[in-house]
GROMACS .gro file of C-alpha atoms in nm:
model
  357
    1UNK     CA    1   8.247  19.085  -7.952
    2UNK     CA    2   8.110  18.882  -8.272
    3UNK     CA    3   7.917  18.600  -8.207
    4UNK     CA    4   7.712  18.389  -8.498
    5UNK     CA    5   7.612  18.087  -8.262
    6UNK     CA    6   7.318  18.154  -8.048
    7UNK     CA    7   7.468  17.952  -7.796
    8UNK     CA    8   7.675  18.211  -7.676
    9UNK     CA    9   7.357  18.407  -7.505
   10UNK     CA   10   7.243  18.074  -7.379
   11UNK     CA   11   7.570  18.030  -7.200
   12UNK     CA   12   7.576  18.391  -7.105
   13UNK     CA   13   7.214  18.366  -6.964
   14UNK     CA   14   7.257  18.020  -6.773
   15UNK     CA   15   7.140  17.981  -6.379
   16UNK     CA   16   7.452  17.955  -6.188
   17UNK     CA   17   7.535  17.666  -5.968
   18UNK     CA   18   7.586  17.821  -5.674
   19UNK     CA   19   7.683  18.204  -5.557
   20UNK     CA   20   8.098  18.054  -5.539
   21UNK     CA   21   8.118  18.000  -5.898
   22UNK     CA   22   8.532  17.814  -5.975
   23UNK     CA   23   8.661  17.912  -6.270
   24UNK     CA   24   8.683  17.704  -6.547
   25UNK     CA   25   8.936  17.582  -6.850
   26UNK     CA   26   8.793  17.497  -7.197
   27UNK     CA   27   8.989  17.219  -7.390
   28UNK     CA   28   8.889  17.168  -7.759
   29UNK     CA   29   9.059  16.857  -7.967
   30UNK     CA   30   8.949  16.923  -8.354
   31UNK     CA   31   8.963  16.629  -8.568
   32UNK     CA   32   8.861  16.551  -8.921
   33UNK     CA   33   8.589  16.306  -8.781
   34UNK     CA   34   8.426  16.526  -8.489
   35UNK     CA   35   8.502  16.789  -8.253
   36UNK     CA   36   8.521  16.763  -7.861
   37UNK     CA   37   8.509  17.002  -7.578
   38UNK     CA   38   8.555  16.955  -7.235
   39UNK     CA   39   8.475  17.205  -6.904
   40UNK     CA   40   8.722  17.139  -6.642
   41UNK     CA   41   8.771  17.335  -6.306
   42UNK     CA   42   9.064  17.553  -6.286
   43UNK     CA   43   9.081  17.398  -5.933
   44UNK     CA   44   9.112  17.055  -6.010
   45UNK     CA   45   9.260  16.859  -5.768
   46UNK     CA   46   9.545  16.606  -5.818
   47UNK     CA   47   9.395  16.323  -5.786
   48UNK     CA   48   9.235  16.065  -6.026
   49UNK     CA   49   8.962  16.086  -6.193
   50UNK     CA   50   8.981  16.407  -6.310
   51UNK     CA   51   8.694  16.615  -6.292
   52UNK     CA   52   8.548  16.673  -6.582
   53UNK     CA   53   8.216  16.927  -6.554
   54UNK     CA   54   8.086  16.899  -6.903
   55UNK     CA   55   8.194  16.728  -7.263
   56UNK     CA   56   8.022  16.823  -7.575
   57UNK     CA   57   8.040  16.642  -7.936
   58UNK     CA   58   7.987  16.819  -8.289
   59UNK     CA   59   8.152  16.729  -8.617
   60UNK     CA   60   8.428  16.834  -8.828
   61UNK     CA   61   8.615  17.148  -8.762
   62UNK     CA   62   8.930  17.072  -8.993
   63UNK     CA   63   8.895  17.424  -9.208
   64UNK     CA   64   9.105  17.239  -9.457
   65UNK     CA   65   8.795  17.051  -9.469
   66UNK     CA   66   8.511  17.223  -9.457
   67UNK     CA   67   8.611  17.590  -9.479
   68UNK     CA   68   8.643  17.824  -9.256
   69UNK     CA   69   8.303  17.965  -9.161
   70UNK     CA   70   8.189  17.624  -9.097
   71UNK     CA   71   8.453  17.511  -8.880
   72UNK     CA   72   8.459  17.818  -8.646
   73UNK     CA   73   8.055  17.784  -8.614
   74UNK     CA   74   8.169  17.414  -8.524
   75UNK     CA   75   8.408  17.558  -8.278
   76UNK     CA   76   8.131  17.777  -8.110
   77UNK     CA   77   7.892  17.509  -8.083
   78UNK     CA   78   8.083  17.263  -7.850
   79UNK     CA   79   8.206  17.518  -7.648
   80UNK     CA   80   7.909  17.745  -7.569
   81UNK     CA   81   7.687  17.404  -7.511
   82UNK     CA   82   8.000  17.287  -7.318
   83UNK     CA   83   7.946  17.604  -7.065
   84UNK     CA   84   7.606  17.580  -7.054
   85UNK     CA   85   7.603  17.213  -6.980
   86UNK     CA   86   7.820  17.282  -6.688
   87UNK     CA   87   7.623  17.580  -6.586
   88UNK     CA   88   7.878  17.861  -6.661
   89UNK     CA   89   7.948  18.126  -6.822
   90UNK     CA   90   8.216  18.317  -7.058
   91UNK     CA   91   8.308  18.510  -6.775
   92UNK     CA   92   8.388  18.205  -6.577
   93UNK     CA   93   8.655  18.078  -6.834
   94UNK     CA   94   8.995  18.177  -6.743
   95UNK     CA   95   9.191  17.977  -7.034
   96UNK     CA   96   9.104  17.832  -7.382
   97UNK     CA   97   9.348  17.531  -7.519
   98UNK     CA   98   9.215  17.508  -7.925
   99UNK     CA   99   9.406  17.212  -8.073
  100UNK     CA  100   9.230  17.142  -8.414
  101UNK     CA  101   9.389  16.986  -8.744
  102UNK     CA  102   9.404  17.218  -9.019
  103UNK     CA  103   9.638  17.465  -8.778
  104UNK     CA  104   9.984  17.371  -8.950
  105UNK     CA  105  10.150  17.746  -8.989
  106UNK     CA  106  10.210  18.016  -8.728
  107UNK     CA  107   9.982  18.201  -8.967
  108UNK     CA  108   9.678  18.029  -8.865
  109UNK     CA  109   9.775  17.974  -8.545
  110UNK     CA  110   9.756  18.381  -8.549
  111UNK     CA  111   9.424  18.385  -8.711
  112UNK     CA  112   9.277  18.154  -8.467
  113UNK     CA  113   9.348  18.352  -8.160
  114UNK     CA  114   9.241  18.669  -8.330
  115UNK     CA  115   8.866  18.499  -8.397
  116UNK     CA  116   8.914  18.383  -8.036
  117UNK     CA  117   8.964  18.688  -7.871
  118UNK     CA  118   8.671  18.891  -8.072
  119UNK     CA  119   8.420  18.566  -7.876
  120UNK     CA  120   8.610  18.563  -7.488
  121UNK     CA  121   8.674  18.826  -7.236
  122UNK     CA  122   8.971  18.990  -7.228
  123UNK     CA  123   9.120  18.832  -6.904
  124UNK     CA  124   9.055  18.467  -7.102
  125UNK     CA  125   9.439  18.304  -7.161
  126UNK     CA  126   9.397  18.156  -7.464
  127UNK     CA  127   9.583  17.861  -7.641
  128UNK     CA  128   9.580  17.716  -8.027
  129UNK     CA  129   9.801  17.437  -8.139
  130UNK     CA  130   9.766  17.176  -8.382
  131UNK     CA  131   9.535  16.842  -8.278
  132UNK     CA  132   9.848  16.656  -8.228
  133UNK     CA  133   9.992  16.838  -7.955
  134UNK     CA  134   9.666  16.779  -7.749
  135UNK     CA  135   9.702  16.416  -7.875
  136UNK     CA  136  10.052  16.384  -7.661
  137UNK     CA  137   9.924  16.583  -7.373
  138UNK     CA  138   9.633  16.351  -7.333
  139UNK     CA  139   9.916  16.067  -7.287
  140UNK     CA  140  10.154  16.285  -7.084
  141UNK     CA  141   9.908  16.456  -6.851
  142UNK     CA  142   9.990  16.818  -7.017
  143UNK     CA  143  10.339  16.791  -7.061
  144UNK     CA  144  10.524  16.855  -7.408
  145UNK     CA  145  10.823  16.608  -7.410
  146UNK     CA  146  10.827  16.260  -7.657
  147UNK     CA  147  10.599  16.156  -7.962
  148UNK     CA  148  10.280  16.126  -8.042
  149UNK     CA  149  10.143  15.934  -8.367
  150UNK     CA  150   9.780  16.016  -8.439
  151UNK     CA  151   9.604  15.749  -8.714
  152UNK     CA  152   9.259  15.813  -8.729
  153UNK     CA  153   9.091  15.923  -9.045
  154UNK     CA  154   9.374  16.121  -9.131
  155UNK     CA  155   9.740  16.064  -8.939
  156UNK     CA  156  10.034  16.306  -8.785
  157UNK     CA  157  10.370  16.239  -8.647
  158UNK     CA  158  10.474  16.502  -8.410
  159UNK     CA  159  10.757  16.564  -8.110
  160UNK     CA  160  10.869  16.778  -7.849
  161UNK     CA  161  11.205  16.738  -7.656
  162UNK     CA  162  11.181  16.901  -7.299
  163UNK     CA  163  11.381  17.235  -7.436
  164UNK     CA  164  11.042  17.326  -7.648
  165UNK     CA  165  11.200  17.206  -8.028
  166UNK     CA  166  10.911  17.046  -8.231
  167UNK     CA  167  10.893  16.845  -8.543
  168UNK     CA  168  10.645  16.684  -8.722
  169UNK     CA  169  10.600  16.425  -8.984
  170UNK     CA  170  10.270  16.335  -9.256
  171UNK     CA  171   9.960  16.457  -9.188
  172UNK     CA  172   9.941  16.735  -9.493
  173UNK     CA  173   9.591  16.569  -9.587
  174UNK     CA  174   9.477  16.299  -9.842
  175UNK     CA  175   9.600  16.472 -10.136
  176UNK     CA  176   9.954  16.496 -10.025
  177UNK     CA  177   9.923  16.141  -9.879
  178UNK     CA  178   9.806  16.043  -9.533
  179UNK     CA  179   9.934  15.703  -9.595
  180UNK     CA  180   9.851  15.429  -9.262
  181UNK     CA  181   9.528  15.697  -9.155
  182UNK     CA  182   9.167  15.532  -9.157
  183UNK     CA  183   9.142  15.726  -9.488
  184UNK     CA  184   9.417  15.635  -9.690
  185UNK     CA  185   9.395  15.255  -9.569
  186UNK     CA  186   9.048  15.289  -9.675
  187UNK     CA  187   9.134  15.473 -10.065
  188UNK     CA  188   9.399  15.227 -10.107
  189UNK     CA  189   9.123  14.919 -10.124
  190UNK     CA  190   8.890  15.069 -10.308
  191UNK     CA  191   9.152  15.118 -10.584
  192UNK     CA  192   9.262  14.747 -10.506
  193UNK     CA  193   8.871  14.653 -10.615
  194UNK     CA  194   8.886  14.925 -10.898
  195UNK     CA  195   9.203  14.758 -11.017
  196UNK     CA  196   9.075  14.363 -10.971
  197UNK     CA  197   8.709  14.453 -11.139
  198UNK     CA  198   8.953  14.646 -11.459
  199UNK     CA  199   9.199  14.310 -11.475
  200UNK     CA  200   9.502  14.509 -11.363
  201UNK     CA  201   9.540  14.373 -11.039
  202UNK     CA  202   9.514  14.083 -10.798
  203UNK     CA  203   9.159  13.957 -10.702
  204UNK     CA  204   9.087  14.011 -10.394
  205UNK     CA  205   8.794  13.955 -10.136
  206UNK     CA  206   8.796  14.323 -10.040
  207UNK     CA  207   8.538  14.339 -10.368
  208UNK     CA  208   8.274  14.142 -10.244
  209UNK     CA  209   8.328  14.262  -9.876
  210UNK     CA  210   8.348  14.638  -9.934
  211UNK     CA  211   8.043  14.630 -10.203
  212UNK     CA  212   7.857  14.440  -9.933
  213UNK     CA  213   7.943  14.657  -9.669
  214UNK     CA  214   7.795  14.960  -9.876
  215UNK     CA  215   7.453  14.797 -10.058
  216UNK     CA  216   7.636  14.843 -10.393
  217UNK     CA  217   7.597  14.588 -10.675
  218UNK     CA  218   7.914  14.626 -10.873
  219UNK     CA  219   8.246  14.777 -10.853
  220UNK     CA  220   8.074  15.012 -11.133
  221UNK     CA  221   7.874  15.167 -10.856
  222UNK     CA  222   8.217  15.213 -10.665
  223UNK     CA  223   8.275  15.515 -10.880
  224UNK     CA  224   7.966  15.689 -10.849
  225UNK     CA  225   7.964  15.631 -10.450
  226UNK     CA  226   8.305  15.787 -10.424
  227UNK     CA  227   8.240  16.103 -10.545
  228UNK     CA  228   7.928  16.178 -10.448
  229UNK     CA  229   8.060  16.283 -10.169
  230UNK     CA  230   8.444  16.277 -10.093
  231UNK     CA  231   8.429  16.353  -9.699
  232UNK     CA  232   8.771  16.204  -9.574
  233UNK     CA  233   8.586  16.036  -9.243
  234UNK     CA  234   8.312  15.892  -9.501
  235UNK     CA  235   8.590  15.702  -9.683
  236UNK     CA  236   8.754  15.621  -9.361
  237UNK     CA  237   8.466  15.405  -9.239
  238UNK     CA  238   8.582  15.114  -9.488
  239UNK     CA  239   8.844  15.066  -9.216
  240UNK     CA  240   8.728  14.797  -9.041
  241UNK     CA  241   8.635  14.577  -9.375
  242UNK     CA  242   8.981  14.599  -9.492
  243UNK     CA  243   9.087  14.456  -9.106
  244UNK     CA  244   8.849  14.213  -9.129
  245UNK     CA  245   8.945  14.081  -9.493
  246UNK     CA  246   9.344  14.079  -9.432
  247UNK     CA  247   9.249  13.852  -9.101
  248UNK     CA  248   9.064  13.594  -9.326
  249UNK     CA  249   9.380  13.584  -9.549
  250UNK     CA  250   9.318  13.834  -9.849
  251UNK     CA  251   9.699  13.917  -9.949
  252UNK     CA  252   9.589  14.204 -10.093
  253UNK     CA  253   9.446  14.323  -9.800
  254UNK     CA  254   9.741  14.230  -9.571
  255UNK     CA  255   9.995  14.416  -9.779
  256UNK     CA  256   9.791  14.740  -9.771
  257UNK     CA  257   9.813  14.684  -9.361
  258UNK     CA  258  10.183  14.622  -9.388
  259UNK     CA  259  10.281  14.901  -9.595
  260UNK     CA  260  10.029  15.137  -9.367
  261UNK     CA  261  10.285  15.014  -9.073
  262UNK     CA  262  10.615  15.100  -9.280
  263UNK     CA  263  10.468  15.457  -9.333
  264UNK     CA  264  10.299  15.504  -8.974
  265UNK     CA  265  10.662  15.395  -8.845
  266UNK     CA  266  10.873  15.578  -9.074
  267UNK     CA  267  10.649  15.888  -8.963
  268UNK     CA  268  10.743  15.822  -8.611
  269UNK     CA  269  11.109  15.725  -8.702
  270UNK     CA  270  11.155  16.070  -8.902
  271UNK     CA  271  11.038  16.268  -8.539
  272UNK     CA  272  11.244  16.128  -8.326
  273UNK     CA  273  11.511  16.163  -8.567
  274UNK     CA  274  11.513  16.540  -8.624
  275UNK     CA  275  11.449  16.557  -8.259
  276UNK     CA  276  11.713  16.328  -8.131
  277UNK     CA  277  11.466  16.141  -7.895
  278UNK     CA  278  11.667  15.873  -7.860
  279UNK     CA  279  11.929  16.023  -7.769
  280UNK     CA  280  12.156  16.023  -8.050
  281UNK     CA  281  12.367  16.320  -7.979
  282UNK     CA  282  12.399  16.192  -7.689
  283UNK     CA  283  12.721  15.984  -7.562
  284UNK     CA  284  12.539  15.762  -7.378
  285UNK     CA  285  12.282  15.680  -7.586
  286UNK     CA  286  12.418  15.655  -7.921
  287UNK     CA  287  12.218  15.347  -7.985
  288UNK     CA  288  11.877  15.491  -7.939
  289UNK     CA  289  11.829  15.383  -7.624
  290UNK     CA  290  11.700  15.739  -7.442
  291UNK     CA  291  11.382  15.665  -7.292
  292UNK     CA  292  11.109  15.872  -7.461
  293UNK     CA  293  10.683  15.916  -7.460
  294UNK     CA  294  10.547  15.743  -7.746
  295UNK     CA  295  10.163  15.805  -7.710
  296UNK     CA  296   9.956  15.604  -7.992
  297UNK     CA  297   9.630  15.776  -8.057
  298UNK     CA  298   9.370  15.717  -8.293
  299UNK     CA  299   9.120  15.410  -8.420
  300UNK     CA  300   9.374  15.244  -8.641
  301UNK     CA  301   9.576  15.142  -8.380
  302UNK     CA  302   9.318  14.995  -8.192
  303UNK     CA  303   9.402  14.617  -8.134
  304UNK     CA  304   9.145  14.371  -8.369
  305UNK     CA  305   9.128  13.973  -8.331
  306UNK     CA  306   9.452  13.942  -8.522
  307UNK     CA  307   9.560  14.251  -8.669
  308UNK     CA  308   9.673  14.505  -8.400
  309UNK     CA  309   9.874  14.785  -8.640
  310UNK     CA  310   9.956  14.974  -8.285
  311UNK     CA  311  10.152  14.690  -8.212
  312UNK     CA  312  10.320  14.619  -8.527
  313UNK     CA  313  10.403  15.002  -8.533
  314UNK     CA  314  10.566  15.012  -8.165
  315UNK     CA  315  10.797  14.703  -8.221
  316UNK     CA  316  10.914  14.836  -8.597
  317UNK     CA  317  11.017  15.176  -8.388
  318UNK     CA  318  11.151  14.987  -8.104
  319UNK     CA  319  11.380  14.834  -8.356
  320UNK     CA  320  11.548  15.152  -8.413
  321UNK     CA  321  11.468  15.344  -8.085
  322UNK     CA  322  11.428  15.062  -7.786
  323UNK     CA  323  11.401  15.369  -7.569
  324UNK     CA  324  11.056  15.488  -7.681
  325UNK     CA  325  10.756  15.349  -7.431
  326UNK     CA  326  10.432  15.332  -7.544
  327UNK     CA  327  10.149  15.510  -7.396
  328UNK     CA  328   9.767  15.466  -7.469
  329UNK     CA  329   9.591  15.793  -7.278
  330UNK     CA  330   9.409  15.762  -7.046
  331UNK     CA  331   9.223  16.062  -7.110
  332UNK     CA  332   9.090  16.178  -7.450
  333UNK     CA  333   9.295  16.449  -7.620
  334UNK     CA  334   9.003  16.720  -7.517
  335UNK     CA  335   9.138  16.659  -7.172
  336UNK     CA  336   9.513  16.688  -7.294
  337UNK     CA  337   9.397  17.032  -7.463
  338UNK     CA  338   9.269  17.152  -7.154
  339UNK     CA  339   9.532  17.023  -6.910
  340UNK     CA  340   9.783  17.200  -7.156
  341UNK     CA  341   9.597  17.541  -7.059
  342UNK     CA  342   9.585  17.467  -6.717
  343UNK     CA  343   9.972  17.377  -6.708
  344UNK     CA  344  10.069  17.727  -6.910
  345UNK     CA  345   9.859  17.909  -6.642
  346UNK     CA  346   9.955  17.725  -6.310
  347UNK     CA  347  10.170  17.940  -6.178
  348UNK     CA  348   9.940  18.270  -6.224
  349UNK     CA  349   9.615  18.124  -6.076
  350UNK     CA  350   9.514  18.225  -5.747
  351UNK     CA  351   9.526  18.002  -5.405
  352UNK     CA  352   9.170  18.052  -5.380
  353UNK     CA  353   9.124  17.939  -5.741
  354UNK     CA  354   9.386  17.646  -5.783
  355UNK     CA  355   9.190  17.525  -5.432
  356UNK     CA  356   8.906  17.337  -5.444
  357UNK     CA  357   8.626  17.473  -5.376
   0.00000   0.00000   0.00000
């Protein structure tokens, strides 16, 4: 087996917790801001809260990102401290969910699950999908039905209907335009301050607040901060400045809000379209009104003092589809990752294992 992070012997050489050692299911949720993983026992019970043994934190392992030797040595990081945080070991594992952004073609899906079986045993089940799908599990408890929208630093659309079709909508990345994520609310006022400092657009109060917000003198500086470094998450962080200046009134500001709600909505709308989540070739609920999942994920749709996007998103869908319900997890999507595994598996795992010990 190859293994680059040293944290593989570390798990490998760990003191178990006791002689009965329950197996346990790795879930990993990969986003373009950090990287989660999170030990849970394959005999969890079924009750709330749900165990969780260990959780581990490291950044970015989007290999759209930062390549793909860095994001795998990402990858091993979280889970080898993971297992030795909860004191076991690779031979404890019995299933691997991997949902990471950046996996958007069968291809790497493949690719994945080849690195991932050269680091786990062979009797490991293991599981890659795109961040999304853990996204919707986390809302749904591990079950692939409805929609999810992710809008974090970067934003997704994606479905399931209960027969296992999937669609998706956005998320190819800043260059092919993540419009409504963290990141492209964030790009879209900086060129608002580039555009007000030139004289080809509005003024706006996103100038003074945004060059306040990062120590910078003039919009002249702007350019030089940009691309100094380009990180998606970096630019992402001018979120909350844009919030704040299109709840003191800034037009400018508003409108880049309200056009990130037309395309986080029309994201959602295209889903459940292809799909037919709402029922539409259905007799009975021609008008859209088939009850569906749809679990909102992700820092911009987190409610602020005036702006709440979440909520402007959910009632322009509910326009269309009155059926969808929205859902705000519980659980983070490492969770939804690793309840995905443990639903694929179920129905192998032992008495002795699916009881708790």
């Amino acid at each position: 087996m190859q293994r680059r992070h040293p944290g593989w012997e570390a798990a490998e050489e760990c003191p178990l917790m006791s002689p009965r050692m329950g197996s346990v299911i790795l879930g990993v949720d990969g986003g373009a801001s950090n990287t989660v993983c999170v030990c849970i026992p394959a005999a969890r019970p079924f009750n709330d809260p749900l165990p969780v043994l260990s959780r581990t934190v490291a950044g970015c392992s989007n290999q759209n990102s930062v390549g793909e030797d860095r994001a795998r040595e990402t990858l091993e990081r979280v889970m080898s401290q993971a297992l030795t945080k909860a004191r076991r070991r690779p031979s404890n594992v019995c299933a691997v969910c991997l949902a990471v952004a950046g996996v958007n073609h069968p291809l790497d899906q493949q690719r994945m699950l080849d690195w991932l079986r050269d680091i786990f045993p062979s009797h490991v089940k293991l599981f890659v999908e795109n961040d999304a799908v853990a996204a919707l599990a986390s809302g749904t408890m591990g079950k692939l039905h409805g929609c999810v929208l992710i809008a974090g630093t970067g934003t997704i659309a994606y479905g399931f209907t209960s027969d296992g079709r999937e669609a998706r909508a956005a998320g190819a990345g800043p260059v092919l335009g993540d419009w409504g994520s963290g990141y492209g609310i964030s790009a879209q006022a900086m060129t608002a301050v580039v555009r007000a400092y030139d004289g080809r657009g509005p003024e706006t109060v996103l100038t003074n607040n945004i060059l306040d917000f990062l120590g910078l003198a003039s919009p002249d500086e702007l350019v030089g901060w940009t691309y100094e470094d380009q990180s998606w998450a970096r630019i992402a962080e001018l979120l909350p400045v844009v919030v704040e200046s299109a709840e003191s009134g800034d037009e400018v500001a508003n409108k880049i809000l309200h056009n990130s709600v037309g395309e986080l909505a029309s994201s959602v709308k295209a889903v459940v379209q292809r799909l037919e989540l709402g029922g539409e070739g259905c007799f009975s609920f021609s008008d859209g009104q088939h009850p569906f999942p749809l679990v909102m994920v992700g820092k911009v749709l987190e409610a602020n003092k005036r702006w709440d996007i979440g909520k402007e998103v959910i009632d322009c869908v509910t326009k269309s589809y009155p059926g969808a319900y929205p859902i705000h997890p519980k659980v983070e999507p490492a969770v939804g990752a690793a309840l995905l595994a443990w639903n694929a598996i179920a129905s192998e795992l032992d008495g002795d294992i699916r009881t708790v010990q």
